Short mmCIF file of C-alpha atoms and ligand atoms in Angstrom, two decimals:
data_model
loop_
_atom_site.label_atom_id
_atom_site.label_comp_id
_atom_site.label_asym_id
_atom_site.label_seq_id
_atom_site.Cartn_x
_atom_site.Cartn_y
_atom_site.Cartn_z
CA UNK A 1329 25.16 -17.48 5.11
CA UNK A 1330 23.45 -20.74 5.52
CA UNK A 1331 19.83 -22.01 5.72
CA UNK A 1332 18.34 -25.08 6.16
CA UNK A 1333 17.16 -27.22 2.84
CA UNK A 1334 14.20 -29.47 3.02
CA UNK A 1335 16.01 -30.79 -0.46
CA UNK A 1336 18.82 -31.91 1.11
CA UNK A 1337 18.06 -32.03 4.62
CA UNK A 1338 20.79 -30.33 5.65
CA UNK A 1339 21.98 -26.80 6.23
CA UNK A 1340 23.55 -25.20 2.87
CA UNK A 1341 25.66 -21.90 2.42
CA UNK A 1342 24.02 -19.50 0.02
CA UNK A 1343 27.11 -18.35 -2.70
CA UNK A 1344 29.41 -15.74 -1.49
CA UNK A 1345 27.48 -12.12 -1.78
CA UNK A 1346 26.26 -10.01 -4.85
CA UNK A 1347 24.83 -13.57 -5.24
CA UNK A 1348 22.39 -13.27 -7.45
CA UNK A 1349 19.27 -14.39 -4.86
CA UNK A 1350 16.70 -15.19 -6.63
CA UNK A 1351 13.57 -16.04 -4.60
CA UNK A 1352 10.33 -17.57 -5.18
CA UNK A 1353 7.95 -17.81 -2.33
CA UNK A 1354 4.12 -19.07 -2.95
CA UNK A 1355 1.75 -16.47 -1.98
CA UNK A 1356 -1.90 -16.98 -1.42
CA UNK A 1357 -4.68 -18.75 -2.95
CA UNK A 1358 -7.35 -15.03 -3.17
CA UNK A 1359 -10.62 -16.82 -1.95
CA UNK A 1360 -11.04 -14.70 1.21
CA UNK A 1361 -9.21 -12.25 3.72
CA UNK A 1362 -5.55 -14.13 4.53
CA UNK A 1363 -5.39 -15.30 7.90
CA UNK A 1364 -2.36 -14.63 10.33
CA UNK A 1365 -0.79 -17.87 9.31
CA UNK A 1366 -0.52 -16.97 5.63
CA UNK A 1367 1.53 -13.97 6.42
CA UNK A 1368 4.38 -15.95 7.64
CA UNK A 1369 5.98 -16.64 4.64
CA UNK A 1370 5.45 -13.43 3.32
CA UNK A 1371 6.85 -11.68 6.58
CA UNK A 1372 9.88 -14.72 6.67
CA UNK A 1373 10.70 -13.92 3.01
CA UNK A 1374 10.67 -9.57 3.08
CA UNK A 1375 12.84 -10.28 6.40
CA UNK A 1376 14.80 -12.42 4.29
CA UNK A 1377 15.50 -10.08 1.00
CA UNK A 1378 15.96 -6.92 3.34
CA UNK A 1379 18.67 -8.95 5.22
CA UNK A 1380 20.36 -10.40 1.84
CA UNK A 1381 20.41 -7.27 0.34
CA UNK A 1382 22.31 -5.37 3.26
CA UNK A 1383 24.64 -8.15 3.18
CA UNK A 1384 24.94 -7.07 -0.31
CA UNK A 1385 23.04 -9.54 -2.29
CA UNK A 1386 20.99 -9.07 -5.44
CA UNK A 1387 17.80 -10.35 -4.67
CA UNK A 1388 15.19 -10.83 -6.65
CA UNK A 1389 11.97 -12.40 -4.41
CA UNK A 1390 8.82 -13.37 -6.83
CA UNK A 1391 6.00 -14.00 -4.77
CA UNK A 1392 2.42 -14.85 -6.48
CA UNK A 1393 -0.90 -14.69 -6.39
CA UNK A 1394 -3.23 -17.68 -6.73
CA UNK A 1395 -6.38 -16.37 -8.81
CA UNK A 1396 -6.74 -19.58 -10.55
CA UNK A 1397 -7.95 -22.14 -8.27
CA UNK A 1398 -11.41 -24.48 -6.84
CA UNK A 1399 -11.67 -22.82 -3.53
CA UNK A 1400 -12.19 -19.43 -5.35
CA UNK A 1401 -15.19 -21.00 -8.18
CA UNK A 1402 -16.70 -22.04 -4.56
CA UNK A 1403 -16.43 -19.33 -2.86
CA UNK A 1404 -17.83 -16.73 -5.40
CA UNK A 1405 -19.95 -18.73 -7.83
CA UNK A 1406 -20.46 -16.82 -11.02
CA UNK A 1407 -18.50 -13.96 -9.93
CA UNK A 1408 -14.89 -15.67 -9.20
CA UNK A 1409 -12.83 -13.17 -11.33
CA UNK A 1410 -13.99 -9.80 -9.91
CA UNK A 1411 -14.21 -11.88 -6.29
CA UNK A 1412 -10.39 -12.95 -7.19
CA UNK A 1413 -9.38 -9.42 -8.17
CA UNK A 1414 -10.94 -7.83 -5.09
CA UNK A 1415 -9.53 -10.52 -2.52
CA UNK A 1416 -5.87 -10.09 -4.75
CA UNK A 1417 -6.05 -6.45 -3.51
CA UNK A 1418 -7.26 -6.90 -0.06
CA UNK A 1419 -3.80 -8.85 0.66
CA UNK A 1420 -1.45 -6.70 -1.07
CA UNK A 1421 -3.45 -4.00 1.53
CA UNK A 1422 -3.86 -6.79 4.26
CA UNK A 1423 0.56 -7.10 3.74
CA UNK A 1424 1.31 -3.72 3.05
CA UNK A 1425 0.18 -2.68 6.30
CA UNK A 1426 2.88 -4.52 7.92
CA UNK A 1427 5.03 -2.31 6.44
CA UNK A 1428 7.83 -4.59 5.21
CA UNK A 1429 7.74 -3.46 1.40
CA UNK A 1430 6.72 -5.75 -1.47
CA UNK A 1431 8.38 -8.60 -3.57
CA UNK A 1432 10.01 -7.24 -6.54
CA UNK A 1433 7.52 -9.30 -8.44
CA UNK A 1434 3.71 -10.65 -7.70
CA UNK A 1435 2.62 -12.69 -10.54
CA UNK A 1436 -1.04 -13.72 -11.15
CA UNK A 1437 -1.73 -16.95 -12.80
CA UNK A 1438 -4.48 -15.02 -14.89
CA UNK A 1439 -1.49 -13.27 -16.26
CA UNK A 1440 0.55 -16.20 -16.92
CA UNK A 1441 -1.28 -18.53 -18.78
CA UNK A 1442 0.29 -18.52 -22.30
CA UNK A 1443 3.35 -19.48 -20.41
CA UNK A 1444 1.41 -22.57 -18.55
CA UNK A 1445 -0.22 -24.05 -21.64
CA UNK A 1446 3.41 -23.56 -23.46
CA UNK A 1447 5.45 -25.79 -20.28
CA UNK A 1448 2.20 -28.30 -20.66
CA UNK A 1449 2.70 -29.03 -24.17
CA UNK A 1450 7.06 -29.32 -23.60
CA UNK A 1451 5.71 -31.57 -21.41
CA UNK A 1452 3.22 -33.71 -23.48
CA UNK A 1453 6.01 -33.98 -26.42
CA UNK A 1454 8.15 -35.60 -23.52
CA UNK A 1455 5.25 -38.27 -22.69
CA UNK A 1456 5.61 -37.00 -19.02
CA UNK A 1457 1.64 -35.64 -19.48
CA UNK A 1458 -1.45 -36.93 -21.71
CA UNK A 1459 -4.88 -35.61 -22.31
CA UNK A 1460 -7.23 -37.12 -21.23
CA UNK A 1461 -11.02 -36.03 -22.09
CA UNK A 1462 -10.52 -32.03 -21.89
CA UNK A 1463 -7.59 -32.38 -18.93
CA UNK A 1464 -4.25 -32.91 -19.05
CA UNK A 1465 -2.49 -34.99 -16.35
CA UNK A 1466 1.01 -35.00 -15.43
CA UNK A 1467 2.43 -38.96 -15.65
CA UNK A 1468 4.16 -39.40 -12.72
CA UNK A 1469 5.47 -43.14 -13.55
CA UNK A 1470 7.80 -41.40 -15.99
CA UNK A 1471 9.33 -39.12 -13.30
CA UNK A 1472 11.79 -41.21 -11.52
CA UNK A 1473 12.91 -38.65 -8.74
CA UNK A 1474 9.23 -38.36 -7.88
CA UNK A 1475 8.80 -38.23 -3.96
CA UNK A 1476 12.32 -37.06 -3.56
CA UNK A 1477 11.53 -33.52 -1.37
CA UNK A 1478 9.09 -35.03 0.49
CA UNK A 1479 10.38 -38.25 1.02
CA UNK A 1480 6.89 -39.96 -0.12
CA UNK A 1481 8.31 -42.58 -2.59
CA UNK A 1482 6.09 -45.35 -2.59
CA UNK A 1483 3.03 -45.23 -4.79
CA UNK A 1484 0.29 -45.28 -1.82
CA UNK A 1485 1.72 -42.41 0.09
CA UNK A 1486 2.06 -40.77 -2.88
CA UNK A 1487 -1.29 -40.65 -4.33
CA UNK A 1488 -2.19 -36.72 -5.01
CA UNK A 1489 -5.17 -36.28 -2.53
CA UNK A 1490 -7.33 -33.41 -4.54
CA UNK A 1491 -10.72 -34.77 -4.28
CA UNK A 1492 -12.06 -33.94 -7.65
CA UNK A 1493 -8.98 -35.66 -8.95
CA UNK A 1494 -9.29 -38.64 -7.11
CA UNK A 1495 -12.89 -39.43 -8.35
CA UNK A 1496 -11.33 -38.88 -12.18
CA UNK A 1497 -11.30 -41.82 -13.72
CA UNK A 1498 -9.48 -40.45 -16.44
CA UNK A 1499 -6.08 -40.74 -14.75
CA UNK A 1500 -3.92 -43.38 -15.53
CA UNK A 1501 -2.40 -43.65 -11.72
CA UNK A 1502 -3.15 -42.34 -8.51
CA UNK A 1503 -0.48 -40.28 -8.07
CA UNK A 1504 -1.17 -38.66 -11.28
CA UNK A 1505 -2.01 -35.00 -11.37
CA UNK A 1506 -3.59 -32.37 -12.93
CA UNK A 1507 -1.96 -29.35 -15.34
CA UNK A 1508 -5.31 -28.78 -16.89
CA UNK A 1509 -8.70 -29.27 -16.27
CA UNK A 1510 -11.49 -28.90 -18.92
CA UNK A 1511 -14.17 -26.01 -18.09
CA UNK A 1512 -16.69 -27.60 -15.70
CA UNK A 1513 -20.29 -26.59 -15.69
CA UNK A 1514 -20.89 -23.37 -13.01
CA UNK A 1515 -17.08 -22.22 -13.40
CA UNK A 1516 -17.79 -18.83 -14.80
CA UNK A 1517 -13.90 -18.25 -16.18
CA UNK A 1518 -11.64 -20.52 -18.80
CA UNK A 1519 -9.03 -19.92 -20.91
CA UNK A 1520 -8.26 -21.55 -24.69
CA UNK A 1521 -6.23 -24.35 -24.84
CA UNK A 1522 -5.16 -27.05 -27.12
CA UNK A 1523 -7.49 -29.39 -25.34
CA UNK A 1524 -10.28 -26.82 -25.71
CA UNK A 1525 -11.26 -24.68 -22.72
CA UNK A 1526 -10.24 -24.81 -18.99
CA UNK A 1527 -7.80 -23.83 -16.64
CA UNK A 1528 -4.59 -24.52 -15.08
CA UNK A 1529 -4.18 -26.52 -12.60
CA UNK A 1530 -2.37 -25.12 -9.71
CA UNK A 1531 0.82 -27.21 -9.48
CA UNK A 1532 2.10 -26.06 -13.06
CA UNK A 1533 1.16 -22.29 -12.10
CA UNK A 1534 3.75 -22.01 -9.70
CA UNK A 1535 6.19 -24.03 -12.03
CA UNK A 1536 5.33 -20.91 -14.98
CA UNK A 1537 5.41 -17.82 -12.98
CA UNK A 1538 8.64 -19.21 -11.30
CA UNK A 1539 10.58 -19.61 -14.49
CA UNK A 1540 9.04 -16.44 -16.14
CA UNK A 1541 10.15 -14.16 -13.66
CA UNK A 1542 13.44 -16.03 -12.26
CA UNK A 1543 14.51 -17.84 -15.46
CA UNK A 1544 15.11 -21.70 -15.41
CA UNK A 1545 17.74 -22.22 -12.45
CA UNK A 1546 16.72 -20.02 -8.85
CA UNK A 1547 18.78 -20.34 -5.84
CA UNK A 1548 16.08 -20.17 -2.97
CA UNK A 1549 11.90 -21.51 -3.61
CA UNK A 1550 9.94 -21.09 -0.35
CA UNK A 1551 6.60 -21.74 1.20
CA UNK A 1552 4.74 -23.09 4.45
CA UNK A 1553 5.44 -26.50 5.37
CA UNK A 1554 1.77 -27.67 3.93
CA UNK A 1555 3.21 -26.71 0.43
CA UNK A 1556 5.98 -29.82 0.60
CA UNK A 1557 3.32 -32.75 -0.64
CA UNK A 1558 1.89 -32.58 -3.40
CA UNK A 1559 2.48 -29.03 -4.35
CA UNK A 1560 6.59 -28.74 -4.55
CA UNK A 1561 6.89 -32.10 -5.46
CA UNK A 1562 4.58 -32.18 -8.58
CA UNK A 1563 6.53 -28.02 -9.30
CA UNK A 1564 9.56 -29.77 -8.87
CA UNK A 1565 8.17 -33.30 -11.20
CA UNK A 1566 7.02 -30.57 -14.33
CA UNK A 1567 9.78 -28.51 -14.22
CA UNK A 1568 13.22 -30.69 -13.90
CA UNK A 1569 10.74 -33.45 -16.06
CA UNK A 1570 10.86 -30.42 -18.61
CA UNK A 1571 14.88 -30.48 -18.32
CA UNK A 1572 14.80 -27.06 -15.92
CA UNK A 1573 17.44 -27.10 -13.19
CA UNK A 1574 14.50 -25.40 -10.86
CA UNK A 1575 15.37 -24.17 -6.81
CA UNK A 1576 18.45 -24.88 -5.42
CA UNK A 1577 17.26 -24.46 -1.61
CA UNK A 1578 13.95 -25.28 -0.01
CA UNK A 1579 12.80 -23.18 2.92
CA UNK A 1580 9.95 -24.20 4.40
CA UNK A 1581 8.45 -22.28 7.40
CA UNK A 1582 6.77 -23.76 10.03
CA UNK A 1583 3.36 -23.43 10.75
CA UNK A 1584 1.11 -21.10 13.22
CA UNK A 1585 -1.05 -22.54 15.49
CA UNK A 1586 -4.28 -21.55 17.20
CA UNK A 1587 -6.15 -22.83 20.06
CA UNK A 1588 -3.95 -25.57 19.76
CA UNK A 1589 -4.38 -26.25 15.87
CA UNK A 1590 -2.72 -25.23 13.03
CA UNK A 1591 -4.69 -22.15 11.56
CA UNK A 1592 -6.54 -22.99 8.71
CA UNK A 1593 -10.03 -22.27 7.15
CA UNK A 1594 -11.07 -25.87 6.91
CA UNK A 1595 -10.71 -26.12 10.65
CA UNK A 1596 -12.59 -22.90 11.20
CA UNK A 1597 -10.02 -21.59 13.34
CA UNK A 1598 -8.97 -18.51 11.39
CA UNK A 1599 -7.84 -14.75 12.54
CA UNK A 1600 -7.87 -12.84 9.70
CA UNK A 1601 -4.46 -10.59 9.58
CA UNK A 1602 -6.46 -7.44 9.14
CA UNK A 1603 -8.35 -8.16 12.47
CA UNK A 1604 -5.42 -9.15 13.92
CA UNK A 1605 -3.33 -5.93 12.97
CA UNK A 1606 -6.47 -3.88 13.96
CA UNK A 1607 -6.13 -5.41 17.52
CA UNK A 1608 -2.69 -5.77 18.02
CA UNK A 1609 -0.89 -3.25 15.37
CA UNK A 1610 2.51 -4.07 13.18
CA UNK A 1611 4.97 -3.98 16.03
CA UNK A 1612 2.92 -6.77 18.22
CA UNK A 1613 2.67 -8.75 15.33
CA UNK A 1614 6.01 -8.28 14.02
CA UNK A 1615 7.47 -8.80 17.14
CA UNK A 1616 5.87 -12.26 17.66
CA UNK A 1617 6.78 -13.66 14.46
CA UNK A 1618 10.45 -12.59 15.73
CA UNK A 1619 10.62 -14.66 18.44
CA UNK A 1620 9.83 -17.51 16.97
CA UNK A 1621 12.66 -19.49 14.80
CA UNK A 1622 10.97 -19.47 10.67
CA UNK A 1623 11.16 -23.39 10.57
CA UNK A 1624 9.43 -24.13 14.00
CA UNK A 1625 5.53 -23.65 14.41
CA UNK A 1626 4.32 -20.96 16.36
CA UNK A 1627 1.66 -20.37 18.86
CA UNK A 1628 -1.47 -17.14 18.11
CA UNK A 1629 -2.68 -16.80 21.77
CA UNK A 1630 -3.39 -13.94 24.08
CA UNK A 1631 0.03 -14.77 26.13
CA UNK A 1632 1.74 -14.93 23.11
CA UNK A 1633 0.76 -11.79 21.77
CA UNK A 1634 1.24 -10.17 25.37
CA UNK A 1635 4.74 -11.13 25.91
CA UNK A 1636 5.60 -10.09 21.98
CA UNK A 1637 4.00 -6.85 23.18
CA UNK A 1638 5.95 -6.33 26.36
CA UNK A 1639 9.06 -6.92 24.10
CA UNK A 1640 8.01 -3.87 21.83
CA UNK A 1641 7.61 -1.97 24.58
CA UNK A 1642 10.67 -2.83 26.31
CA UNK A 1643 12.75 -1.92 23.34
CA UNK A 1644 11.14 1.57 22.84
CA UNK A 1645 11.71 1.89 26.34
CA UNK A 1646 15.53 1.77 25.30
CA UNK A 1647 15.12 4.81 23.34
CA UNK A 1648 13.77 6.76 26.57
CA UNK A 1649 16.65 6.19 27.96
CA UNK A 1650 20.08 7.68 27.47
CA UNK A 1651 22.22 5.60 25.11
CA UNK A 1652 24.97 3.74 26.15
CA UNK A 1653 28.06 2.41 24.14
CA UNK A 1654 28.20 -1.35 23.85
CA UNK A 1655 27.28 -4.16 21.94
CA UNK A 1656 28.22 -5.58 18.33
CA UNK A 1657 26.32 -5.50 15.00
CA UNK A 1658 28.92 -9.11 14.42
CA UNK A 1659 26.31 -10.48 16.69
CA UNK A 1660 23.58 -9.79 15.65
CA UNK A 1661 24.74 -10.94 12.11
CA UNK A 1662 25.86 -13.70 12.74
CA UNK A 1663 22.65 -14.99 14.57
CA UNK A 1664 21.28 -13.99 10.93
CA UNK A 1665 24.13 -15.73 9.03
CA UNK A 1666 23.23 -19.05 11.32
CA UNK A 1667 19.68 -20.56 9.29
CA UNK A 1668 18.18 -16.29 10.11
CA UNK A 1669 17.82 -17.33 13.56
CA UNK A 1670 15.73 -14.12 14.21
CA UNK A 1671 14.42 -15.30 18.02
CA UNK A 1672 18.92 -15.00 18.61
CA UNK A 1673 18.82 -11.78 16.69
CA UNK A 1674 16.12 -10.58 19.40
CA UNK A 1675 18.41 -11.99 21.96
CA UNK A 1676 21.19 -9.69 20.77
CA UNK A 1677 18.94 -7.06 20.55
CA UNK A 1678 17.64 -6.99 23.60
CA UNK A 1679 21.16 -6.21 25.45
CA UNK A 1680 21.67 -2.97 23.43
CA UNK A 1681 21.53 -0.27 24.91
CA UNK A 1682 23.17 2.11 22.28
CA UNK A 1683 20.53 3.96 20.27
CA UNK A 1684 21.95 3.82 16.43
CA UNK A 1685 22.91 0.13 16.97
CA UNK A 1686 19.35 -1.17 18.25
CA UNK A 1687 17.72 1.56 15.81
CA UNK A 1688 19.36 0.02 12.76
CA UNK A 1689 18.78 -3.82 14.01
CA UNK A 1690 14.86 -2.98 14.31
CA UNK A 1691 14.71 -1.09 11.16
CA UNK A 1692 16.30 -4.70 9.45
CA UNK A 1693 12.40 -6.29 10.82
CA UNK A 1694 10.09 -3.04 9.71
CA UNK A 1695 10.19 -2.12 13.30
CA UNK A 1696 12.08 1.31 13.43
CA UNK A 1697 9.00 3.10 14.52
CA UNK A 1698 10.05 1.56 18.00
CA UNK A 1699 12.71 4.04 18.09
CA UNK A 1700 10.63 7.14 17.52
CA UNK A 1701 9.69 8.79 20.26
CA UNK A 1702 6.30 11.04 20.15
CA UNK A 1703 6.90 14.85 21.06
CA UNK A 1704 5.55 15.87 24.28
CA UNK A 1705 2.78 18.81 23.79
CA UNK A 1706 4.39 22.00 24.49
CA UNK A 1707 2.09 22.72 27.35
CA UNK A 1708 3.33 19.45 28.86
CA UNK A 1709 6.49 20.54 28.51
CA UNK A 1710 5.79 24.10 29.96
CA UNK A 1711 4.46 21.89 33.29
CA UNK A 1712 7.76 20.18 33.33
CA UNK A 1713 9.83 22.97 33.33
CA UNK A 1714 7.97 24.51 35.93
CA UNK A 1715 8.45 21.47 37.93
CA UNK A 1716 12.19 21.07 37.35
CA UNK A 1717 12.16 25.18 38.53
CA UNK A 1718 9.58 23.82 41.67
CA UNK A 1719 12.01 21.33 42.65
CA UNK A 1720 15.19 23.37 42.07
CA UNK A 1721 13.53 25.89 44.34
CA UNK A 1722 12.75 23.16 47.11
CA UNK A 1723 9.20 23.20 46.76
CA UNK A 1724 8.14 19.54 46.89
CA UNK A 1725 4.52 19.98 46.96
CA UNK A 1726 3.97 22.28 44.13
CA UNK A 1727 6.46 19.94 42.36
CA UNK A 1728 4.24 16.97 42.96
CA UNK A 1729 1.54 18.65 42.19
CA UNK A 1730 3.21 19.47 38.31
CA UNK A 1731 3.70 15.85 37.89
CA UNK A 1732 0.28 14.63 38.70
CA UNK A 1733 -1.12 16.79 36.18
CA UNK A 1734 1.46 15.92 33.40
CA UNK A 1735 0.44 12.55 34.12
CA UNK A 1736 -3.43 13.59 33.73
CA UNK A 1737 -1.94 14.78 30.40
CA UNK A 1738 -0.98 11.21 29.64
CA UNK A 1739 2.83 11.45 30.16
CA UNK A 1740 5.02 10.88 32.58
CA UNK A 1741 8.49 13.20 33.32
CA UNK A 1742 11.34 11.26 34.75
CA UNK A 1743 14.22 13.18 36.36
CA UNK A 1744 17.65 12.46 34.41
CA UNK A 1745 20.95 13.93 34.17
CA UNK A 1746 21.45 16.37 31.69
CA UNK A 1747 20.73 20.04 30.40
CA UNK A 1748 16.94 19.58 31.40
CA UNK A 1749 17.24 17.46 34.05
CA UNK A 1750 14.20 15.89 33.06
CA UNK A 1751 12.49 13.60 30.15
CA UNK A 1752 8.70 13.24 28.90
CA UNK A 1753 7.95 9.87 28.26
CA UNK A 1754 4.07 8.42 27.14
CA UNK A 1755 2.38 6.87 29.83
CA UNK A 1756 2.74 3.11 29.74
ZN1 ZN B 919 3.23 -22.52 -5.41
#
């Protein structure tokens, strides 16, 4: 299997299957409800571990949780942990309703912060960080490959843009960055430190919960394409800076757009993934991110949404229908196998007609409900049979007038071959 590697710019095989996989995606920053657009890495990486691991893999797919960070001191002022804690919960409900399972793990930096202040001091003793008046501040000068992933190698395009950072006059460059910054007045949470009390920043989070869960050398790190500057450069700056090997492979997924911008809260332009599964359900959702390749951006509109719809319905229309031989689960992987092309895997999908083939391809993408079909009510079913008896008989009215009140029933019967001779489906 290969996948495309922002690292290297290239596509790269994965080793040869049980692997290991081990995975670390970065999961959300809890300061309100996620929108649509932060679910796609954490649909692209569940579609990614369920594939590895029928392919025989061992994954292992970390994915945290951001509790540690400005935007959530803003948005809950002297309340931020218990705001953190409930918005931590209201995405592993917001997720979990997609029904693709959970990472194995989902670290919180409030859990992990012995581990952070530990990799900040390694990294102090090897003059790539210095104190400075309560923070610390990564020292980029001494990290030659700095700019590598993201191709930002001079100094001006590499200046690390927080704000609160950039008015610091405590850092020694631009481009320097925090790993720990001393408690502020109206932040209602800090933690000990050597350099008194504070918090992590949230580059070196991510750099701890990666190597506590995964160890120091992971084949696959992941995120949306925002995360490439600053965030996986200054990971990638503390951890190989503290002698780690660090990710292997770089998967970036493209962004989601709405009304013609990409989503995001600053922009005001946000769908909240629990409104959008309470208007459009899994499948809908599911089915859009499907069609659309994991590195390219993708568009949240009402046409996009209808046509993922009308795909949904056109595959659990398959089931309604006898099943026919034909078709190739080869194809389907290796559409998978080729950077998880999943809008080709759709492709493939679409042209089967045979029932345990498509049924096992959807239940790959948490879509298997597609292929149950809802029991007619038995009284439905009576009226059917009655029909088929109507018809049998010759008598074409009475037979019409059966089907018009199935269809009042909300079903419609469709004439087949077969014992029966007839099938209840849900009216469309
Ligand atoms: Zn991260």
């Amino acid at each position: 299997m290969r996948l495309y590697n922002t690292a290297t710019r290239k596509l790269d095989e994965l080793p040869a299957p049980p692997g290991p996989i081990r995975m670390y995606f970065c999961g959300p920053t809890v300061y309100q409800r996620i929108h649509v657009g932060n679910a796609r890495p954490f649909i692209v990486s569940m579609w990614l571990k369920r594939w590895l691991e029928h392919q025989g893999y061992d994954v292992t797919l970390v994915e945290n949780i951001t509790d540690i960070n400005d935007k959530i001191y803003a948005a809950a002022p002297g309340n931020s942990a218990q705001f953190a804690a409930d918005a931590s919960e209201w995405y592993i409900e917001d997720t979990g309703d997609l029904g693709l399972g959970r990472p194995d793990h989902e670290p919180k930096a409030t859990e992990t912060v012995p581990e952070i202040v530990a990799l900040i001091e390694e990294l102090i003793q090897l003059d790539l960080a210095y104190p400075a008046g309560g923070d610390v501040y990564f020292r980029v000068d001494r990290y030659p490959e700095y700019g590598v992933l993201s191709g930002r190698l001079d100094e001006d395009s590499a200046r690390n843009p927080s704000e609160e950072e950039e008015q610091s006059s405590l850092k020694e460059s631009p481009r320097d960055f925090a790993l720990w910054k001393g408690h502020k007045e109206g932040e209602d949470t800090s933690w000990e430190s050597p350099w008194g009390a504070g918090r992590p920043g949230w580059h070196i989070e991510c750099s701890a919960m990666a190597e506590k869960h995964l160890g120091p050398v992971f084949e696959i790190h992941g995120g949306g394409l925002d995360l490439v500057f600053p965030h996986h450069e200054n990971e990638i700056a503390q951890s190989r800076g503290a002698g780690r090997e660090f990710a292997q492979l770089w998967m970036h997924n493209g962004i989601l757009r709405f009304g013609g911008e990409k989503m995001s809260k600053s922009l005001g332009n946000v769908i909240t993934l629990r409104d959008a599964l309470g208007e459009w359900g899994p499948e809908t959702l599911l089915m859009l991110f499907l069609g659309a390749h994991w590195r390219k951006p993708m568009d949240y509109t009402d046409e996009t949404l209808a046509a993922a719809k009308a795909r949904a319905d056109g595959l659990r229309e398959v089931f309604r229908n006898p099943s026919e031989p034909g078709g190739s689960w080869g194809e389907l992987a290796a559409a998978l196998d080729d950077d998880f092309n999943t809008p080709e895997a759709l492709a493939v999908m679409h042209d089967w007609r045979d029932h345990d083939l498509l049924r096992r391809g959807l239940e790959l993408f948490g879509l298997g409900s597609l292929a149950e079909q809802e029991e007619a009510p038995a009284e439905l079913d009576e009226l059917a049979q009655r029909r088929a008896t109507a018809r049998a008989d010759g008598d074409f009215h009475e037979a019409d007038r059966l089907r018009k009140e199935i269809e009042a029933g909300g079903w419609e019967v469709r004439d087949v071959a077969g014992d029966s001779g007839y099938r209840l489906v849900p009216k469309a």
